[in-house]
Coordinates of C-alpha atoms and ligand atoms in Angstrom, one line a residue:
M24 CA 129.9 204.7 113.1
N25 CA 129.3 201.7 110.7
S26 CA 132.1 199.8 110.0
S27 CA 131.1 196.2 109.6
D28 CA 130.6 197.0 105.9
R29 CA 134.3 196.7 105.6
S30 CA 134.2 193.2 106.9
P31 CA 133.9 190.1 104.1
E32 CA 130.9 188.7 106.4
G33 CA 129.3 192.2 106.1
L34 CA 129.4 192.3 102.3
N35 CA 128.6 188.8 101.8
S36 CA 125.5 187.9 103.6
P37 CA 122.5 188.9 102.3
E38 CA 120.7 188.1 105.5
P39 CA 120.8 190.8 108.4
K40 CA 122.6 189.9 111.3
P41 CA 120.4 188.3 113.9
K42 CA 119.2 190.6 117.0
N43 CA 120.8 190.3 120.2
F44 CA 118.6 189.8 123.5
I45 CA 118.9 193.4 124.4
Q46 CA 117.7 194.6 120.8
E47 CA 114.7 192.1 121.0
M48 CA 113.7 193.6 124.6
V49 CA 114.2 197.4 123.3
E50 CA 112.1 196.4 120.2
R51 CA 109.4 194.6 122.3
D52 CA 109.4 197.7 124.5
L53 CA 108.7 199.8 122.1
A54 CA 106.0 197.9 120.6
E55 CA 104.4 197.9 123.8
G56 CA 104.7 201.3 124.5
R57 CA 106.9 201.3 127.9
S58 CA 108.4 204.5 128.8
G59 CA 106.1 206.4 126.3
G60 CA 108.1 204.8 123.3
R61 CA 111.7 206.4 124.3
V62 CA 114.7 204.7 124.3
H63 CA 117.5 206.5 126.5
T64 CA 120.4 204.5 127.9
R65 CA 123.8 205.5 129.6
F66 CA 127.2 204.8 130.2
P67 CA 128.1 205.0 134.0
P68 CA 131.9 205.0 134.4
E69 CA 133.7 205.3 137.7
P70 CA 136.5 207.6 137.3
N71 CA 139.0 205.7 139.0
G72 CA 141.0 204.5 136.2
Y73 CA 141.2 204.5 132.7
L74 CA 138.5 202.7 130.6
H75 CA 139.4 199.2 129.0
I76 CA 138.3 197.1 126.1
G77 CA 135.5 195.7 128.1
H78 CA 134.5 199.4 128.8
A79 CA 134.2 199.9 124.8
K80 CA 131.7 196.9 124.5
S81 CA 129.5 198.2 127.0
I82 CA 130.4 202.2 125.0
H83 CA 129.1 200.2 122.0
L84 CA 126.4 198.5 123.2
N85 CA 124.9 201.9 125.4
F86 CA 125.3 203.9 122.6
G87 CA 124.9 201.9 120.1
I88 CA 121.1 200.9 121.2
A89 CA 120.4 204.7 121.1
R90 CA 121.9 205.2 117.9
D91 CA 119.9 202.2 116.6
Y92 CA 116.5 203.0 117.7
G93 CA 116.2 207.0 117.8
G94 CA 117.4 207.4 121.5
K95 CA 119.9 208.9 123.5
C96 CA 122.8 207.8 125.8
N97 CA 124.2 210.0 128.8
L98 CA 127.7 209.9 129.7
R99 CA 127.3 209.8 133.5
F100 CA 130.3 209.8 136.1
D101 CA 129.8 207.6 138.3
D102 CA 131.6 209.6 141.5
T103 CA 130.3 208.3 144.6
N104 CA 133.2 207.3 146.4
P105 CA 135.4 209.5 146.6
L106 CA 138.7 207.8 147.9
N107 CA 139.8 206.7 144.4
E108 CA 138.4 209.3 141.9
D109 CA 140.1 211.9 140.1
P110 CA 139.8 214.6 137.4
A111 CA 142.4 213.2 135.5
F112 CA 140.8 210.0 135.0
V113 CA 137.4 211.7 134.0
E114 CA 139.1 213.6 131.4
S115 CA 140.6 210.3 129.9
I116 CA 137.2 208.8 130.0
R117 CA 135.8 211.7 127.8
R118 CA 138.9 211.3 125.1
D119 CA 138.4 207.6 125.1
I120 CA 134.8 207.3 124.3
R121 CA 135.1 210.4 121.9
W122 CA 138.0 208.6 120.0
L123 CA 135.6 205.6 119.7
G124 CA 133.5 207.7 118.0
F125 CA 130.6 208.6 120.5
D126 CA 128.9 211.8 121.2
W127 CA 127.0 212.3 124.4
E128 CA 126.3 216.2 123.2
D129 CA 125.2 218.1 126.2
R130 CA 124.6 215.2 128.1
E131 CA 127.3 214.6 130.8
F132 CA 126.1 214.1 134.2
H133 CA 127.8 213.4 137.8
A134 CA 126.1 211.4 140.4
S135 CA 127.3 213.9 142.4
D136 CA 125.2 216.7 140.9
Y137 CA 122.5 214.7 142.6
Y138 CA 123.8 214.6 145.9
D139 CA 120.9 216.8 147.1
Q140 CA 118.2 214.8 145.3
L141 CA 119.5 211.6 147.2
Y142 CA 119.6 213.0 150.2
E143 CA 116.3 214.4 150.0
W144 CA 114.9 210.9 148.8
A145 CA 116.9 209.2 151.8
V146 CA 114.9 211.6 154.3
H147 CA 111.7 210.4 152.7
L148 CA 112.2 207.1 152.8
V149 CA 112.9 207.6 156.7
R150 CA 109.9 209.7 156.9
E151 CA 107.8 206.9 155.4
G152 CA 109.5 204.4 157.9
K153 CA 111.2 202.5 155.2
A154 CA 115.1 203.8 156.3
Y155 CA 116.7 203.9 159.5
V156 CA 120.0 205.2 161.5
C157 CA 122.0 202.3 162.4
E158 CA 124.9 202.0 165.1
L159 CA 126.2 198.5 164.2
D160 CA 129.6 198.5 163.0
E161 CA 131.1 196.9 159.6
K162 CA 131.7 193.6 161.4
E163 CA 128.0 193.6 163.7
I164 CA 126.3 194.3 160.3
R165 CA 127.8 191.3 158.3
E166 CA 127.3 188.8 161.3
Y167 CA 123.7 190.5 161.8
R168 CA 122.8 189.7 158.2
G169 CA 123.0 185.7 158.3
T170 CA 124.3 183.6 155.3
V171 CA 122.4 182.3 152.0
T172 CA 121.2 179.2 154.1
E173 CA 120.2 181.3 157.4
A174 CA 117.9 184.5 157.5
G175 CA 119.5 187.6 159.5
R176 CA 118.8 189.1 162.8
P177 CA 117.1 192.5 163.0
S178 CA 119.1 195.4 163.9
P179 CA 118.8 196.7 167.4
W180 CA 118.2 200.3 166.3
R181 CA 115.6 198.9 163.2
D182 CA 112.9 200.2 165.1
R183 CA 114.1 203.5 166.2
P184 CA 111.7 206.3 166.0
V185 CA 111.4 208.4 162.9
E186 CA 112.0 211.6 164.4
E187 CA 115.5 210.1 165.9
S188 CA 116.7 208.7 162.5
L189 CA 115.7 212.1 160.7
D190 CA 117.7 213.8 163.4
L191 CA 121.0 211.7 163.3
L192 CA 121.1 211.8 159.6
E193 CA 121.0 215.5 159.6
R194 CA 123.8 215.3 162.4
M195 CA 125.9 212.8 160.2
R196 CA 125.4 215.2 156.8
Q197 CA 126.9 217.9 158.7
G198 CA 129.5 216.4 159.7
E199 CA 129.3 215.5 163.7
F200 CA 130.0 211.7 164.0
E201 CA 133.5 210.2 163.0
E202 CA 133.6 208.0 160.0
G203 CA 131.5 204.2 160.9
R204 CA 129.4 205.5 163.8
Y205 CA 126.5 205.5 162.1
T206 CA 125.3 204.5 158.7
L207 CA 121.7 205.0 156.9
R208 CA 119.6 201.6 156.6
A209 CA 117.0 200.9 154.1
K210 CA 114.4 198.7 156.5
I211 CA 113.1 195.8 153.9
D212 CA 113.7 192.1 155.0
M213 CA 116.6 190.7 157.1
A214 CA 115.1 187.4 155.8
A215 CA 115.0 188.0 152.4
A216 CA 116.3 185.1 150.0
N217 CA 118.2 187.6 148.5
M218 CA 121.5 188.9 150.5
K219 CA 121.4 192.3 148.8
M220 CA 117.8 192.7 150.1
R221 CA 118.8 192.1 154.1
D222 CA 118.6 196.0 155.2
P223 CA 121.2 197.6 152.5
L224 CA 123.3 200.2 153.6
I225 CA 122.2 204.2 152.0
Y226 CA 124.6 206.2 153.2
R227 CA 127.8 206.2 155.3
I228 CA 130.0 208.9 156.6
R229 CA 133.0 209.7 155.2
H230 CA 135.4 212.7 155.8
A231 CA 136.7 212.4 152.6
V232 CA 137.5 215.3 150.0
H233 CA 135.4 214.9 146.7
H234 CA 137.1 216.0 143.8
R235 CA 134.0 218.2 142.6
T236 CA 132.2 218.6 146.1
G237 CA 134.9 219.4 147.9
D238 CA 134.3 218.9 151.5
R239 CA 130.9 219.8 151.2
W240 CA 129.4 216.4 152.2
K241 CA 130.3 213.8 155.2
I242 CA 128.2 211.1 154.2
Y243 CA 128.3 209.4 150.9
P244 CA 125.7 207.2 149.1
M245 CA 126.0 203.5 148.3
Y246 CA 126.3 202.1 144.8
D247 CA 123.2 200.6 144.8
F248 CA 121.2 203.6 146.2
A249 CA 123.2 206.2 144.0
H250 CA 122.7 204.3 140.8
C251 CA 119.0 203.6 140.1
L252 CA 118.0 206.7 141.4
S253 CA 120.7 208.9 138.9
D254 CA 119.0 206.5 136.0
A255 CA 115.3 207.8 137.1
I256 CA 116.8 211.1 137.4
E257 CA 118.1 211.2 133.4
G258 CA 114.7 209.6 132.7
I259 CA 117.1 206.4 131.8
T260 CA 114.7 203.9 130.4
H261 CA 116.8 200.9 129.6
S262 CA 120.0 200.6 132.3
L263 CA 122.0 198.1 130.8
C264 CA 124.9 196.5 133.2
T265 CA 126.9 193.3 133.7
L266 CA 126.2 189.9 135.1
E267 CA 127.6 190.6 138.1
F268 CA 124.8 193.1 139.0
K269 CA 122.1 190.5 138.8
D270 CA 121.4 190.2 142.2
N271 CA 121.2 194.0 143.0
R272 CA 118.3 194.4 140.6
E273 CA 115.9 193.5 143.1
L274 CA 117.1 196.4 145.2
Y275 CA 117.3 198.6 142.3
D276 CA 113.8 197.7 141.6
W277 CA 112.9 198.4 145.2
F278 CA 114.7 202.1 145.7
V279 CA 113.1 203.2 142.4
E280 CA 109.6 202.1 143.6
N281 CA 110.0 203.7 147.0
C282 CA 111.1 206.9 146.3
P283 CA 108.7 209.7 144.6
V284 CA 110.7 209.3 141.4
S285 CA 108.7 210.8 138.0
S286 CA 110.4 208.3 135.5
R287 CA 110.9 204.6 135.9
P288 CA 114.0 203.2 134.6
Y289 CA 115.0 199.3 134.4
Q290 CA 118.1 197.3 135.0
T291 CA 119.2 194.5 132.2
E292 CA 122.2 192.3 132.8
F293 CA 124.7 191.4 129.8
A294 CA 127.9 189.5 129.8
R295 CA 131.1 191.0 130.5
L296 CA 133.9 190.6 128.0
N297 CA 136.8 189.0 129.0
L298 CA 139.8 188.1 126.9
T299 CA 142.5 185.9 126.9
H300 CA 146.3 187.0 127.9
T301 CA 145.3 190.3 129.8
V302 CA 143.8 191.4 132.9
M303 CA 140.7 193.7 132.9
S304 CA 139.8 194.2 136.7
K305 CA 140.6 198.0 137.5
R306 CA 142.0 197.1 140.5
K307 CA 145.1 195.1 138.5
L308 CA 145.3 197.2 136.2
K309 CA 145.9 199.9 139.0
R310 CA 148.4 197.7 140.3
L311 CA 150.1 197.6 137.0
V312 CA 150.6 201.2 136.7
E313 CA 151.4 201.8 140.3
E314 CA 154.3 199.2 140.5
G315 CA 156.1 200.4 137.6
I316 CA 155.5 197.3 135.9
V317 CA 154.1 199.1 132.6
E318 CA 155.0 202.9 132.0
G319 CA 151.3 204.4 132.7
W320 CA 147.6 203.6 132.1
D321 CA 148.6 204.2 128.4
D322 CA 151.0 201.8 128.0
P323 CA 150.9 199.8 124.3
R324 CA 150.8 196.6 126.5
L325 CA 147.5 197.2 128.2
P326 CA 144.1 196.5 127.1
T327 CA 143.1 200.2 128.5
L328 CA 141.9 202.2 125.2
S329 CA 144.4 204.8 125.9
G330 CA 146.8 202.0 125.7
M331 CA 145.2 200.7 122.7
R332 CA 145.2 203.6 120.9
R333 CA 148.8 204.1 121.5
R334 CA 149.4 200.3 120.3
G335 CA 147.9 201.6 116.9
Y336 CA 144.3 200.0 117.1
T337 CA 141.8 201.7 115.5
P338 CA 138.4 203.0 116.9
E339 CA 137.1 200.9 113.4
A340 CA 138.5 197.7 114.4
I341 CA 137.0 197.7 118.2
A342 CA 133.8 198.5 116.5
T343 CA 134.1 195.5 114.2
F344 CA 134.9 193.0 117.1
C345 CA 132.3 194.5 119.2
D346 CA 130.1 193.4 117.0
R347 CA 131.2 190.3 116.0
I348 CA 131.1 189.4 119.7
G349 CA 127.7 190.4 120.3
V350 CA 126.1 190.7 123.6
A351 CA 125.1 187.3 125.5
R352 CA 123.4 186.8 128.8
T353 CA 126.0 183.9 129.9
D354 CA 129.8 184.8 130.5
S355 CA 132.5 183.6 127.8
V356 CA 136.2 184.5 127.3
I357 CA 137.3 185.6 123.9
E358 CA 140.5 184.8 122.3
L359 CA 143.0 187.5 121.9
A360 CA 143.4 186.4 118.7
L361 CA 140.1 187.5 117.5
L362 CA 140.4 191.0 118.6
E363 CA 143.7 191.0 116.5
H364 CA 142.1 189.2 113.5
H365 CA 139.7 191.9 113.3
L366 CA 142.6 194.9 113.8
R367 CA 144.5 192.9 110.9
E368 CA 141.6 193.6 108.8
D369 CA 141.3 197.2 109.1
L370 CA 144.9 197.8 108.7
N371 CA 145.5 195.8 106.0
A372 CA 143.0 198.0 104.0
R373 CA 144.3 201.4 105.0
A374 CA 148.0 201.1 106.0
L375 CA 150.9 202.3 103.4
R376 CA 153.5 199.8 102.9
V377 CA 157.0 201.2 103.6
M378 CA 160.2 199.4 104.1
T379 CA 162.0 199.4 107.2
V380 CA 164.9 197.7 108.5
L381 CA 164.9 196.5 112.3
D382 CA 168.5 194.7 112.2
P383 CA 170.8 196.7 109.6
L384 CA 173.6 195.3 107.7
K385 CA 175.2 197.2 104.9
L386 CA 174.8 195.8 101.4
V387 CA 177.0 197.5 99.1
I388 CA 176.1 197.5 95.0
T389 CA 179.9 197.0 93.3
N390 CA 178.9 197.8 90.0
Y391 CA 176.3 200.5 91.1
P392 CA 177.6 204.4 90.3
E393 CA 178.7 206.1 93.9
D394 CA 176.9 209.4 92.9
R395 CA 174.0 207.6 91.2
T396 CA 170.3 207.7 93.0
E397 CA 167.2 206.2 91.4
V398 CA 163.4 207.0 92.6
F399 CA 161.2 203.9 92.1
Q400 CA 157.7 204.3 92.7
A401 CA 157.1 202.2 95.8
L402 CA 152.9 200.7 95.8
N403 CA 151.1 202.3 98.4
N404 CA 148.7 199.7 99.4
P405 CA 148.4 196.4 96.9
E406 CA 144.8 196.0 98.3
D407 CA 143.9 199.5 97.7
P408 CA 144.4 200.4 93.7
D409 CA 143.6 204.2 94.7
A410 CA 146.0 204.4 97.3
G411 CA 148.7 205.2 94.5
T412 CA 152.3 205.1 94.8
H413 CA 155.3 207.0 96.9
E414 CA 158.6 207.8 95.7
L415 CA 161.5 205.4 97.1
P416 CA 165.3 206.7 96.5
F417 CA 167.8 203.9 95.5
S418 CA 171.6 204.2 95.7
R419 CA 175.0 202.2 95.9
E420 CA 174.9 201.6 99.6
L421 CA 171.7 200.0 101.1
W422 CA 170.8 198.8 104.3
V423 CA 169.1 195.3 104.5
E424 CA 168.1 193.0 107.4
R425 CA 170.9 191.0 108.9
G426 CA 168.6 188.2 109.2
D427 CA 168.2 187.9 105.5
F428 CA 171.7 186.8 105.2
R429 CA 173.3 183.4 106.3
E430 CA 176.4 182.1 104.9
D431 CA 176.0 178.5 105.2
A432 CA 172.7 178.4 104.1
P433 CA 170.3 175.5 103.8
R434 CA 169.2 174.3 100.7
K435 CA 165.8 176.0 100.8
W436 CA 167.0 179.3 101.4
F437 CA 165.8 182.3 99.2
R438 CA 167.1 184.9 100.7
L439 CA 171.1 185.9 100.5
A440 CA 174.0 183.9 100.7
P441 CA 177.4 183.9 99.1
G442 CA 176.8 183.8 95.1
K443 CA 172.9 183.4 95.4
E444 CA 170.5 186.0 93.6
V445 CA 167.5 187.8 95.2
R446 CA 165.0 190.7 94.6
L447 CA 165.4 193.8 96.1
K448 CA 161.9 194.7 96.3
F449 CA 160.7 197.4 93.5
A450 CA 164.3 198.1 92.5
Y451 CA 166.7 195.6 90.8
F452 CA 168.7 191.9 91.4
V453 CA 171.5 191.5 93.1
T454 CA 173.6 188.8 93.9
C455 CA 175.9 188.3 97.0
E456 CA 180.0 188.2 95.7
E457 CA 181.6 189.0 98.8
V458 CA 181.2 189.1 102.9
I459 CA 183.1 191.8 104.5
R460 CA 184.3 190.6 108.3
N461 CA 185.5 193.0 111.3
E462 CA 188.7 191.8 113.6
K463 CA 186.0 189.7 115.3
G464 CA 185.0 187.9 112.5
E465 CA 181.7 189.2 112.3
V466 CA 180.0 190.1 109.2
I467 CA 179.8 193.9 108.5
E468 CA 179.2 194.2 105.0
L469 CA 177.9 192.2 102.0
R470 CA 179.4 193.4 98.5
C471 CA 177.0 192.4 95.9
T472 CA 176.2 193.5 92.1
Y473 CA 172.9 194.2 90.1
D474 CA 171.5 193.3 87.1
P475 CA 170.6 196.5 85.4
Q476 CA 168.7 194.9 83.2
S477 CA 166.3 193.7 86.2
R478 CA 164.9 197.4 87.2
G479 CA 162.1 197.8 89.1
G480 CA 162.6 194.3 90.5
Q481 CA 161.5 192.7 86.9
S482 CA 163.2 189.3 85.6
P483 CA 164.7 190.6 82.1
D484 CA 165.4 187.0 81.0
G485 CA 162.3 184.9 82.6
R486 CA 165.0 183.6 85.1
K487 CA 163.2 183.1 88.7
V488 CA 164.3 185.0 91.6
K489 CA 162.4 183.4 94.8
G490 CA 163.3 185.8 97.5
T491 CA 161.9 189.1 97.6
L492 CA 164.2 191.6 100.2
H493 CA 162.9 194.8 101.8
W494 CA 165.8 197.6 101.9
V495 CA 166.8 201.2 102.6
S496 CA 169.4 203.7 100.9
A497 CA 171.8 204.0 103.2
R498 CA 172.1 207.8 101.7
H499 CA 168.6 208.5 102.5
A500 CA 167.5 206.6 105.5
V501 CA 165.9 207.9 108.5
E502 CA 166.9 206.7 111.9
C503 CA 164.2 205.0 113.8
E504 CA 163.3 203.1 117.1
A505 CA 161.1 200.5 116.9
R506 CA 159.5 199.0 120.0
L507 CA 158.4 195.4 119.6
Y508 CA 155.4 194.6 121.8
S509 CA 153.8 191.1 122.5
N510 CA 151.4 190.2 125.3
L511 CA 152.0 191.1 128.8
F512 CA 151.3 188.0 130.2
T513 CA 152.3 184.6 129.3
E514 CA 149.4 182.4 130.4
A515 CA 146.2 182.6 128.6
H516 CA 144.3 183.1 132.0
P517 CA 146.1 185.4 134.0
E518 CA 143.2 186.7 136.1
A519 CA 142.2 183.2 136.8
E520 CA 142.1 181.9 140.7
G521 CA 145.1 181.1 142.5
K522 CA 147.3 183.1 139.5
D523 CA 149.9 185.3 140.9
L524 CA 149.6 188.4 138.4
L525 CA 153.6 189.3 138.6
E526 CA 154.5 185.7 138.4
C527 CA 152.9 185.3 134.9
L528 CA 154.5 188.5 133.3
D529 CA 156.7 188.0 130.2
P530 CA 159.8 189.7 130.7
H531 CA 160.0 190.1 127.1
S532 CA 156.9 191.9 126.0
L533 CA 158.6 194.7 125.2
E534 CA 161.8 194.4 122.9
I535 CA 163.3 197.7 121.6
R536 CA 165.5 197.9 118.4
P537 CA 166.8 201.5 118.5
H538 CA 169.0 201.7 115.4
C539 CA 166.2 200.9 112.3
K540 CA 166.6 202.6 109.2
A541 CA 163.7 203.5 107.5
E542 CA 162.5 204.7 104.1
P543 CA 162.4 208.9 103.8
Y544 CA 158.7 208.5 103.6
L545 CA 158.5 207.3 107.2
A546 CA 160.3 211.3 108.4
S547 CA 156.5 212.4 107.6
V548 CA 154.3 210.2 108.9
A549 CA 152.2 211.7 111.9
V550 CA 151.8 210.5 115.4
G551 CA 149.5 208.1 115.6
E552 CA 149.1 207.1 111.7
S553 CA 149.3 203.6 111.2
V554 CA 151.8 201.9 108.2
Q555 CA 152.9 198.2 107.2
F556 CA 156.5 197.5 107.9
F557 CA 157.2 195.3 104.8
R558 CA 157.5 191.7 106.3
H559 CA 157.9 192.5 109.8
G560 CA 154.1 193.8 110.6
Y561 CA 151.5 197.1 111.3
F562 CA 153.7 199.9 113.1
V563 CA 152.1 203.3 114.5
V564 CA 154.1 206.6 115.3
D565 CA 154.5 206.9 119.1
P566 CA 153.9 210.1 120.7
D567 CA 157.4 210.0 121.8
T568 CA 158.6 210.6 118.2
N569 CA 160.9 213.9 118.0
E570 CA 163.0 215.6 115.5
E571 CA 166.0 213.7 116.0
R572 CA 164.3 209.9 116.9
R573 CA 161.1 209.0 115.5
V574 CA 159.7 205.9 117.2
F575 CA 157.4 203.4 116.2
N576 CA 155.3 200.8 117.9
R577 CA 154.6 197.6 116.8
T578 CA 150.8 197.1 116.8
V579 CA 150.5 193.5 115.6
G580 CA 152.4 191.1 113.4
L581 CA 151.3 189.9 109.9
R582 CA 150.4 186.3 110.9
D583 CA 146.8 186.3 111.3
S584 CA 146.4 182.9 113.9
W585 CA 142.7 183.5 114.0
A586 CA 142.2 183.6 110.4
K587 CA 144.0 180.4 110.1
L588 CA 142.4 178.8 113.0
E589 CA 139.0 179.4 111.2
K590 CA 140.2 178.3 107.6
K591 CA 141.3 174.7 109.5
L592 CA 137.5 174.7 111.0
Q593 CA 135.6 175.1 107.6
P594 CA 134.2 171.8 106.5
G595 CA 135.7 170.6 103.4
Ligands
LIG19 P1 136.0 197.4 138.8 O1 136.8 196.6 137.2 O2 136.5 198.6 139.4 O3 134.5 196.9 139.1 P2 134.0 198.5 136.2 O4 134.5 197.7 135.2 O5 132.7 197.6 137.1 O6 135.1 198.3 137.5 P3 133.0 200.8 135.8 O7 133.5 202.4 135.8 O8 132.1 200.6 137.0 O9 134.1 199.9 136.1 O10 132.2 200.2 134.4 C1 131.3 201.3 133.8 C2 130.8 200.3 133.0 O11 131.0 199.7 132.1 C3 129.4 199.5 134.0 O12 128.4 199.6 133.2 C4 130.1 198.0 133.5 O13 129.2 197.3 133.9 C5 130.7 198.3 132.4 N1 132.1 197.3 132.2 C6 133.0 197.3 132.8 N2 134.0 196.2 132.8 C7 133.3 195.4 131.4 C8 133.5 194.2 130.5 N3 134.5 193.6 130.8 N4 132.7 194.2 129.7 C9 131.5 194.6 129.2 N5 131.0 196.2 130.2 C10 131.8 196.5 131.1
LIG20 MG1 131.9 199.5 138.7

């Protein structure tokens, strides 16, 4: 998948994009023949939630490196914590990666597939005197560990005989003991400067049911033990993870070097993606879903890939965005406006232009015959000469946008007002002659006349009409609902320390317009397809759509604040 061809940057720049530090490293490794000239990466989600745009960065990186260097990328479910994991999450993760355009072929693995092998290696460590069964509880382990400035103290069980540890470990596995009674710990160095090396846990007892292994296991391996060894089992060469695992790398190497593995993986850390106006921690996303603040994991306001798909994001826009932000070694926060900019660029190139009235007001053309219908040809996409046209019926009664009419119009008002002439896009010039009100005094209808000479919206005599409005023929209108989404949070940094998530929610992040009128073409647009509502932005058909009611989500408005900003920043 290479959508960068479409971006203007891609077209104009003769120089190839500079390599990021991971590409440089991989090229160096290949040149030096490390890992036998192989490149093998993996994407290792924990199936405890839905994937989000941050994961997309990792997916693009891992699958991208494999693609660019003739390697392979595995999908590995890092399912070592039975408590929060769920097969429904597994399915959603598969769907989202496929949607992004990546294929792991027959290489779908689960850390739980390796439980037997991992256990064998744990036994190996005990035999070698490099692991022991400990009886300290959680609190004691923390106390014994010491602090950053103070060395830890050895556990009283640290030197227990190998045979005793082996026996206890086996009985832990059989389920003989209650949770917390024993742990298996690596015997490394209680005075290590790196706290992760102070006899870290390998196994703990958990009487839980795992979604794949059932109740077969009563002990579960810790991430630090399972992850590196899973990498080794799969022959991973480059294990790419986010920066918060930097301190874990020493331990990663220790396990790989002290277990009899046949393949040696290496861990490299990169900066995670952070975005303004949203949250990305799974714990927080889960909270929003479980407390009913949003409508589910695929709520179009969430940065989950399922939510973004429903919102109308395209995999191409996400690919261009990931390419643009690159991969760095230090953390930063990216403006949401940049992501939206790439989305607009993509939709602008592909979305068909249609007319939909979100807040309808009746407009009657008094000098137009009642039984007449004309069909105009509407341009599908002015950006794409090959996109063609579609049919647009016109008749005496139309819907126009209520906001396009003002009775006491200011001087520079180029839309409808008593006595003013405007262009109805693709159709005719009309002049507002009369305003009809109900008994409450509200405007309910505009009476207009049209100029038959202005057919197709062309000026018959060179007279200028500044305003061009969208409209829908009332007789042909398709009823629909528009869901106008905006940011879930008013704050740019809702994840910042000391902020309560719920206090920075925008109560107007979803505004529903239940009675919109759309041109008939919209009856044929399929779920997931994107269109541009003339003057309103990009919309996508929501899965809630049915025969009676078509539902459209606003993906993003037309105004590109990022492009504007870039223009301003450009010299000259
Ligand atoms: P949590 O939010 O619970 O800490 P996680 O984000 O670590 O979860 P995982 O399922 O463990 O979720 O992540 C799978 C992979 O995606 C990991 O390799 C992780 O480093 C990467 N990843 C997660 N979040 C981001 C992010 N914001 N940017 C880049 N990569 C990410
Ligand atoms: Mg994680």
